[in-house]
Structures are given as structure tokens and as C-alpha cells.
XYZ file of C-alpha atoms in Angstrom:
402
model
C -150.509 127.209 4.896
C -152.112 127.608 8.300
C -150.815 126.670 11.900
C -153.197 124.240 13.018
C -151.728 123.177 16.289
C -148.766 123.290 18.437
C -147.239 121.576 21.586
C -144.236 121.745 23.901
C -142.304 118.473 24.409
C -140.055 118.536 27.800
C -137.159 115.593 27.796
C -134.463 115.239 29.448
C -132.108 112.202 28.163
C -129.315 113.116 30.356
C -130.122 117.165 30.684
C -133.648 118.994 30.178
C -134.529 120.450 26.745
C -137.463 121.929 26.025
C -138.899 121.234 22.018
C -141.548 123.140 20.441
C -143.836 121.567 17.489
C -145.836 123.343 15.261
C -148.043 121.515 13.422
C -150.200 122.819 9.828
C -153.025 122.241 7.633
C -150.815 120.445 4.992
C -149.213 117.893 7.251
C -145.945 119.570 7.255
C -144.228 120.051 10.475
C -141.410 121.488 12.083
C -139.523 121.723 15.433
C -137.709 124.349 17.230
C -135.655 124.424 20.652
C -136.490 126.663 23.429
C -134.211 125.624 25.983
C -132.963 127.840 28.863
C -130.594 126.188 30.766
C -131.734 125.918 34.571
C -135.066 127.872 33.930
C -136.974 125.577 31.367
C -139.757 125.623 32.856
C -139.962 129.342 32.791
C -139.916 128.686 28.981
C -142.488 126.107 28.757
C -145.292 128.543 30.867
C -144.601 131.411 28.046
C -145.149 129.291 24.972
C -147.973 127.060 26.325
C -149.825 129.955 28.251
C -148.905 133.131 25.985
C -147.678 131.850 22.819
C -149.493 129.068 21.231
C -152.542 130.565 21.374
C -151.832 133.203 19.187
C -150.191 130.874 17.150
C -153.386 129.546 15.855
C -154.652 130.054 12.463
C -151.731 132.003 11.437
C -149.983 131.825 8.333
C -147.224 129.491 8.938
C -145.319 131.221 5.901
C -145.128 134.482 7.027
C -142.424 134.230 9.109
C -141.205 137.554 9.900
C -144.903 138.742 10.519
C -145.040 136.134 13.769
C -141.226 137.192 14.463
C -142.905 140.706 14.617
C -145.829 139.753 16.316
C -144.580 138.061 19.392
C -141.555 140.587 19.568
C -143.402 143.786 19.121
C -146.740 142.566 20.428
C -145.683 141.614 23.440
C -144.919 145.371 24.631
C -142.705 143.663 27.444
C -139.662 142.905 25.291
C -136.417 141.010 24.833
C -135.163 138.663 27.692
C -134.086 135.113 27.494
C -137.578 133.472 28.512
C -139.599 135.802 25.728
C -136.588 135.653 23.031
C -136.319 131.462 23.637
C -139.981 131.186 23.084
C -139.644 133.351 19.845
C -136.350 131.609 18.686
C -138.417 127.966 19.055
C -141.309 129.739 16.518
C -138.964 131.033 14.417
C -136.963 128.110 14.066
C -139.659 125.880 13.676
C -141.336 128.088 11.254
C -138.263 127.993 9.015
C -138.324 124.281 8.862
C -141.563 124.013 7.597
C -141.148 126.617 5.041
C -137.749 124.204 4.126
C -139.819 121.475 3.935
C -142.427 122.808 1.955
C -140.068 124.083 -0.306
C -138.251 120.649 -0.731
C -134.631 122.244 0.155
C -132.197 122.400 2.866
C -132.764 125.560 5.318
C -129.468 127.046 4.031
C -130.949 127.145 0.287
C -133.753 129.566 1.141
C -131.288 131.657 3.127
C -129.283 132.472 0.119
C -127.208 129.181 -0.487
C -123.968 128.165 0.744
C -120.527 130.313 1.695
C -118.656 127.279 2.621
C -119.018 123.602 1.823
C -118.033 122.802 5.582
C -118.433 124.678 8.742
C -115.035 124.426 11.172
C -115.662 123.646 14.952
C -113.988 123.778 18.457
C -114.342 121.316 20.594
C -114.059 121.408 24.657
C -110.525 120.145 26.269
C -110.294 120.272 30.074
C -108.369 118.654 33.097
C -108.381 118.807 36.804
C -104.707 120.407 36.032
C -102.151 121.701 33.385
C -101.129 118.131 33.156
C -104.578 116.453 32.235
C -105.761 119.769 29.857
C -102.442 119.333 27.834
C -103.386 115.505 27.345
C -106.911 116.198 26.828
C -105.863 118.879 23.793
C -104.007 115.894 22.372
C -106.948 113.590 22.085
C -108.878 116.153 20.479
C -106.137 116.717 17.933
C -106.006 112.779 17.425
C -109.561 113.059 16.649
C -109.233 115.914 14.425
C -110.132 119.135 15.134
C -108.571 122.108 13.814
C -109.883 124.669 17.040
C -109.879 123.535 20.882
C -110.727 125.156 23.760
C -108.652 124.564 26.687
C -109.796 125.072 30.555
C -107.950 124.062 33.869
C -108.456 123.286 37.218
C -106.382 126.284 38.991
C -104.451 125.478 42.650
C -107.087 126.722 45.423
C -110.135 126.742 43.728
C -113.170 124.781 44.364
C -114.332 123.166 40.719
C -112.868 125.864 38.763
C -114.654 126.758 35.483
C -115.103 124.387 32.333
C -113.383 121.209 34.439
C -116.126 118.837 33.629
C -116.265 115.240 35.295
C -116.258 113.655 31.646
C -113.979 113.467 28.110
C -116.886 114.406 25.791
C -120.058 114.959 27.544
C -120.693 116.902 30.586
C -123.219 119.297 32.090
C -122.593 122.219 34.113
C -126.766 122.022 35.808
C -125.802 119.311 38.207
C -128.390 119.236 40.986
C -131.643 120.124 42.080
C -130.949 123.429 43.931
C -127.740 125.253 43.347
C -123.901 123.552 43.417
C -121.325 126.233 45.131
C -118.336 126.662 43.116
C -115.483 129.541 43.992
C -113.569 132.028 42.527
C -109.995 133.810 43.011
C -109.104 135.744 40.440
C -105.402 136.433 41.383
C -104.892 132.778 41.055
C -106.006 131.947 37.768
C -104.374 135.364 36.545
C -101.186 133.498 37.678
C -102.406 129.939 36.309
C -103.909 130.513 32.825
C -101.188 131.981 31.181
C -98.819 128.725 32.155
C -101.639 126.670 30.564
C -100.724 128.148 27.210
C -97.314 128.172 27.723
C -97.810 124.449 28.181
C -99.928 123.999 25.408
C -98.103 125.803 22.947
C -94.656 123.699 24.372
C -96.258 120.652 23.566
C -98.133 121.379 19.974
C -96.837 124.485 18.494
C -99.098 126.479 16.648
C -100.645 124.706 14.458
C -103.601 124.225 16.025
C -106.177 127.180 17.101
C -106.397 127.357 21.238
C -109.790 129.300 22.523
C -110.126 130.013 26.114
C -113.568 130.772 28.210
C -113.159 133.645 31.208
C -116.835 133.339 31.774
C -117.632 136.722 33.221
C -115.085 136.438 36.223
C -112.642 139.513 35.803
C -113.141 143.407 35.755
C -111.695 145.425 32.738
C -108.395 146.080 34.097
C -107.761 142.091 35.109
C -109.376 141.254 31.434
C -107.052 143.434 30.061
C -103.995 142.186 31.888
C -104.823 139.105 31.195
C -105.385 139.312 27.020
C -102.127 141.159 27.275
C -100.530 138.262 29.144
C -101.648 135.768 26.482
C -100.607 137.800 23.193
C -97.499 135.443 22.829
C -99.299 132.293 22.553
C -101.932 133.895 19.546
C -105.011 132.126 20.769
C -107.848 132.293 18.319
C -110.035 133.980 21.110
C -110.823 134.861 24.743
C -114.186 134.696 25.682
C -116.455 136.617 27.875
C -113.797 137.930 29.920
C -115.705 140.533 31.348
C -119.598 140.780 32.126
C -120.857 142.899 28.653
C -123.598 144.182 30.361
C -121.579 147.608 30.284
C -120.511 147.453 26.647
C -118.107 150.279 27.062
C -116.036 148.262 29.318
C -114.498 146.195 26.155
C -112.488 149.631 25.429
C -110.316 149.204 28.215
C -109.317 145.832 27.020
C -109.090 146.741 23.619
C -106.380 149.452 24.268
C -104.160 147.078 26.185
C -104.047 143.891 23.869
C -104.289 142.560 20.565
C -105.895 139.407 21.832
C -109.235 138.438 20.027
C -112.145 138.923 22.107
C -115.254 136.921 21.758
C -118.715 137.525 23.814
C -122.728 137.369 23.145
C -123.672 133.693 24.092
C -125.934 135.616 26.416
C -127.402 138.121 24.265
C -131.113 138.222 23.440
C -130.930 141.122 20.788
C -129.083 143.194 18.349
C -128.640 145.988 21.011
C -126.718 143.598 23.537
C -124.039 144.026 21.001
C -124.761 147.219 19.201
C -121.922 149.515 20.348
C -119.738 146.354 20.845
C -120.192 145.932 17.212
C -120.092 149.301 16.016
C -116.836 150.446 17.874
C -115.093 147.539 16.952
C -114.816 146.236 20.825
C -114.774 142.801 19.482
C -113.593 140.319 16.977
C -116.535 137.126 17.321
C -119.898 137.751 18.042
C -120.810 134.424 20.216
C -124.885 134.967 20.045
C -126.820 131.917 19.217
C -129.822 130.612 17.414
C -131.811 129.706 20.462
C -130.904 132.885 22.312
C -131.696 135.627 20.338
C -134.775 135.219 18.849
C -134.344 132.087 15.680
C -132.366 132.785 12.512
C -134.287 135.943 11.354
C -133.002 137.769 14.338
C -129.597 136.572 14.223
C -129.316 137.390 10.510
C -129.440 140.982 11.703
C -127.082 140.702 14.302
C -124.475 139.179 12.060
C -125.287 141.414 8.715
C -124.493 144.461 11.233
C -121.312 142.660 11.986
C -119.853 141.822 8.520
C -120.115 145.618 8.244
C -117.291 146.162 10.661
C -115.715 142.816 10.048
C -116.827 140.989 12.845
C -117.356 137.388 12.418
C -119.484 134.685 14.522
C -118.509 131.839 16.663
C -122.192 130.972 17.608
C -122.422 129.401 21.343
C -123.049 125.657 20.971
C -122.590 123.895 24.336
C -125.150 121.291 25.417
C -127.586 123.830 26.990
C -128.559 123.962 23.272
C -130.398 120.899 21.754
C -129.710 118.930 18.686
C -132.464 121.086 16.952
C -130.480 124.164 17.701
C -127.065 122.589 16.615
C -128.935 121.693 13.228
C -130.260 125.468 12.703
C -126.986 126.865 13.103
C -125.159 124.967 10.945
C -127.293 125.860 8.295
C -127.012 129.774 9.277
C -123.292 128.682 9.418
C -123.225 127.445 5.570
C -124.746 130.649 4.805
C -123.269 133.198 6.437
C -120.479 135.122 4.726
C -118.561 136.632 8.030
C -118.520 133.228 9.792
C -115.947 132.595 12.596
C -115.879 128.988 13.850
C -118.755 127.547 15.622
C -118.661 125.726 19.056
C -119.631 122.169 19.154
C -120.137 120.556 22.381
C -121.086 116.684 21.614
C -124.046 115.487 23.026
C -124.832 112.098 24.913
C -125.872 108.869 22.879
C -129.034 108.979 24.717
C -129.885 113.092 23.036
C -128.638 112.150 19.629
C -131.268 109.112 20.115
C -133.799 111.596 20.807
C -132.757 113.852 18.074
C -132.419 112.327 15.354
C -130.340 114.280 12.598
C -128.473 114.577 9.618
C -125.195 116.834 10.193
C -122.017 114.874 10.745
C -118.601 115.730 12.193
C -115.529 114.898 9.793
C -111.595 115.847 9.957
C -112.929 118.951 12.387
C -114.995 120.329 10.723
C -118.895 119.743 11.027
C -121.086 119.087 7.170
C -124.767 119.943 6.961
C -126.986 117.472 5.422
C -129.306 118.353 2.422
C -132.647 116.691 4.040
C -135.310 119.539 3.223
C -135.902 121.648 6.923
C -133.218 121.911 9.224
C -131.944 118.334 9.199
C -133.439 117.870 12.891
C -136.215 115.518 14.264
C -137.665 114.548 17.747
C -138.464 110.771 18.696
C -141.686 111.651 20.541
C -141.857 107.993 21.671
C -138.643 108.080 23.040
C -138.535 111.373 24.580
C -141.117 110.407 26.731
C -139.153 107.736 28.633
C -136.950 110.819 30.130
C -138.896 112.953 32.094
C -138.024 116.319 33.368
C -135.543 116.342 35.898
C -134.765 120.037 38.258
C -131.247 120.893 37.404
C -129.428 124.045 38.253
C -126.713 125.938 37.274
C -124.159 125.942 39.550
C -123.382 129.581 41.845
C -119.482 131.253 42.300
C -118.639 132.595 45.286
C -115.288 134.793 46.215
C -113.609 133.003 49.637
C -115.064 135.252 51.485
C -118.670 134.028 50.740
C -119.536 137.121 48.391
C -121.429 136.471 44.868
C -119.547 136.235 41.814
C -120.194 135.526 38.302
C -120.821 131.983 37.220
């Protein structure tokens, strides 16, 4: 079975998505997600100019060879553009291979490790009271795990506080909007949020919080320690992880579980964190880390150190990645949790899928392949719209981590 054609489909049903569709001489097709939030067209050009010409004529069932060809053959390895392009090819080829076998994708990975996948949703509010109410709504919907973010007095547009209850998209303008940050105010406020949440709902539900790389290692250690009594499921992205050893300081001062990795591209980004057991959950995702082929390697390394997966699942990935991730989650032995930020009805219509939510869990379908398709006619009605992620600045104008 040979690859005869491949093309990129860009659509914006509320936000931009980049999809690669691969066709074969046996009539089977597969799709993969290549979305890079705020930098989508960089991946489009990489695919169209540098990847697709190399795919034509290749054996579609040689997934490992093609992965190595695109990774090693480029010489300039890694990086978000390269790895998202590779991910799109990889997922599309797994989709084709599973369709050829007449099986859902998880069967090709080795079969089920679980029947359903626990997910967490995003609850946020302008202040603590609104966030407490939002968490209650997620509990009423059946969620067992909820990420909680609150506006912080004195901080403009605090991270994670969106403009909707179920759907929000941070990439919000044709040029980057500006937000502000003040670490001292956040350190004083965040523990109050979780004190209120535990006082209201007790300890029957998992609570998570995303720090979005805002703290220095010392500040991160302080926050993690202050939150210990509230027994968080995890604290996410406490400090930038380019320096993986920075997590040693946090680990030395707190037992709060730590999660990181949604912006990682390869196993090398997490190697020290995993081998030194500096984290509890690895958040690398299918679209970010070169597809299922490479994510399996990261998960296998993590399993040696009793570190579990917690794959990124915000709306900056399409239902194609969510479908592939759920097949991965259903198989992977060291699964922890899956982020589930719901797409808009318009997005769901463009990307029909067979997974569904029920009582706090996502259930993967048994359609051959990864169970997600694209309605190209409908997709064409939503042309690309330039949209940047915001930037964050300290009150004195210093650029900070968004």
C-alpha cells in the first residue's frame, strides 16, 4: 500500500486547525492534526514544502521508517514546527493502518488497559466565588476531576480565566493582546481559592491547578508547599522546564504532585525530569511530540519510574488529536488522567468523532482507525483567521512567561 497524495486542510470553526490528509493506492485515507496554536501557517508551509513531497510513493504501513525518515532525515531535529508536522503524518498513518486491519487503533497498540478514560474539565471565574460555582457545575455534569483557575485581584486578565463556561480560546486577536502578572499577588490568592473549594466540596473530587510557567523555582516550591493540605491531584507547569534540574528545588520542599510537559517536543525534554523522578505526571501530547510513535517511548520511559501520563487536551488541539489520544490513553499502562477542554459545536461538526463523555470519563469508540473524520465541505466554510496567543508582562513592562 503506497501513499499517492497528501494535502493540508486549514479551517477555523471558532479557532484555527491544521489537518493533514493522506491518501493511498488502496483507497484508504487517514488524517492527522498539525495545529500549532498561534503559529499554524508555519506548520502548513513545513508540511507542504518539505514533508509531503517526501511522502509520495512511500509504503504507508512503514510507520516507524517514515517517522525516522522525517526526524533523522531533516538534520535540524526537534522543535514545535517539525514535531507537529511529524505528528500529523504519524497519526494519519496509524489511522490508515488500523483501517486496513479493520480495528480500532488501540487494538494495534496492544489492546485495552482500561475501559474508560478519566478526564478533567476547566472551571474558572473572575473571582473565587465564581470559580467555586463553576467547579460545582462541573461536579453536576459528572466530572471527578476539575482544574480550577480564578481571577486575581490587581492582575489584568489572569491566566486561565476565559470568557465562557465550557468553551474559550486564548488566541484572541490578530496581534498579541497584553496581560499582566504579579507573582506576590498570585501566591497570596491561589491558596485562598483551594481553601474555599475544599471547604465547599470536601475531598471527594480531584482538584488541579495550572501555574503556566509563571514562578521561579523558589516561588514554585513555596506555592506547592502552601497547597499541600488541600491535596491537589497536581500542580501543573510551576516553572519553565528548559532547565529540568529546577524541579529539584520544588521536589525538596513539597509532596504536592507535579505535572509538566504540554510544550515538550521529544523525550529529551523530559529525560532528566523522569529519570530523577522530579515529576509525577508527564503531559506531553500526541500532536506536540511527534505522534503516537514517539509518545509511546516517552510513556514507556516514564513507566519505569512510576510516572503517569496526563496528556494535554485543550482546544489548541483538534478532535483528531483527542481521538488519537484516547486510543493511546486506553492502551497505555501508566495512564493518569486526560485533559478534556470541550470543543465548540461548530468544531465538532467539522470533525465528526465516535468518542463520547459520560459520568466524568471519555469512552473511545470501536470504529476502525482513530474514529475521527473531517467534513471538508463544511471545513471550507470556515477560512483561516489570524489569531495570536496573548503575551504576559510584569507591571513594570518586563516580558514574562505566558
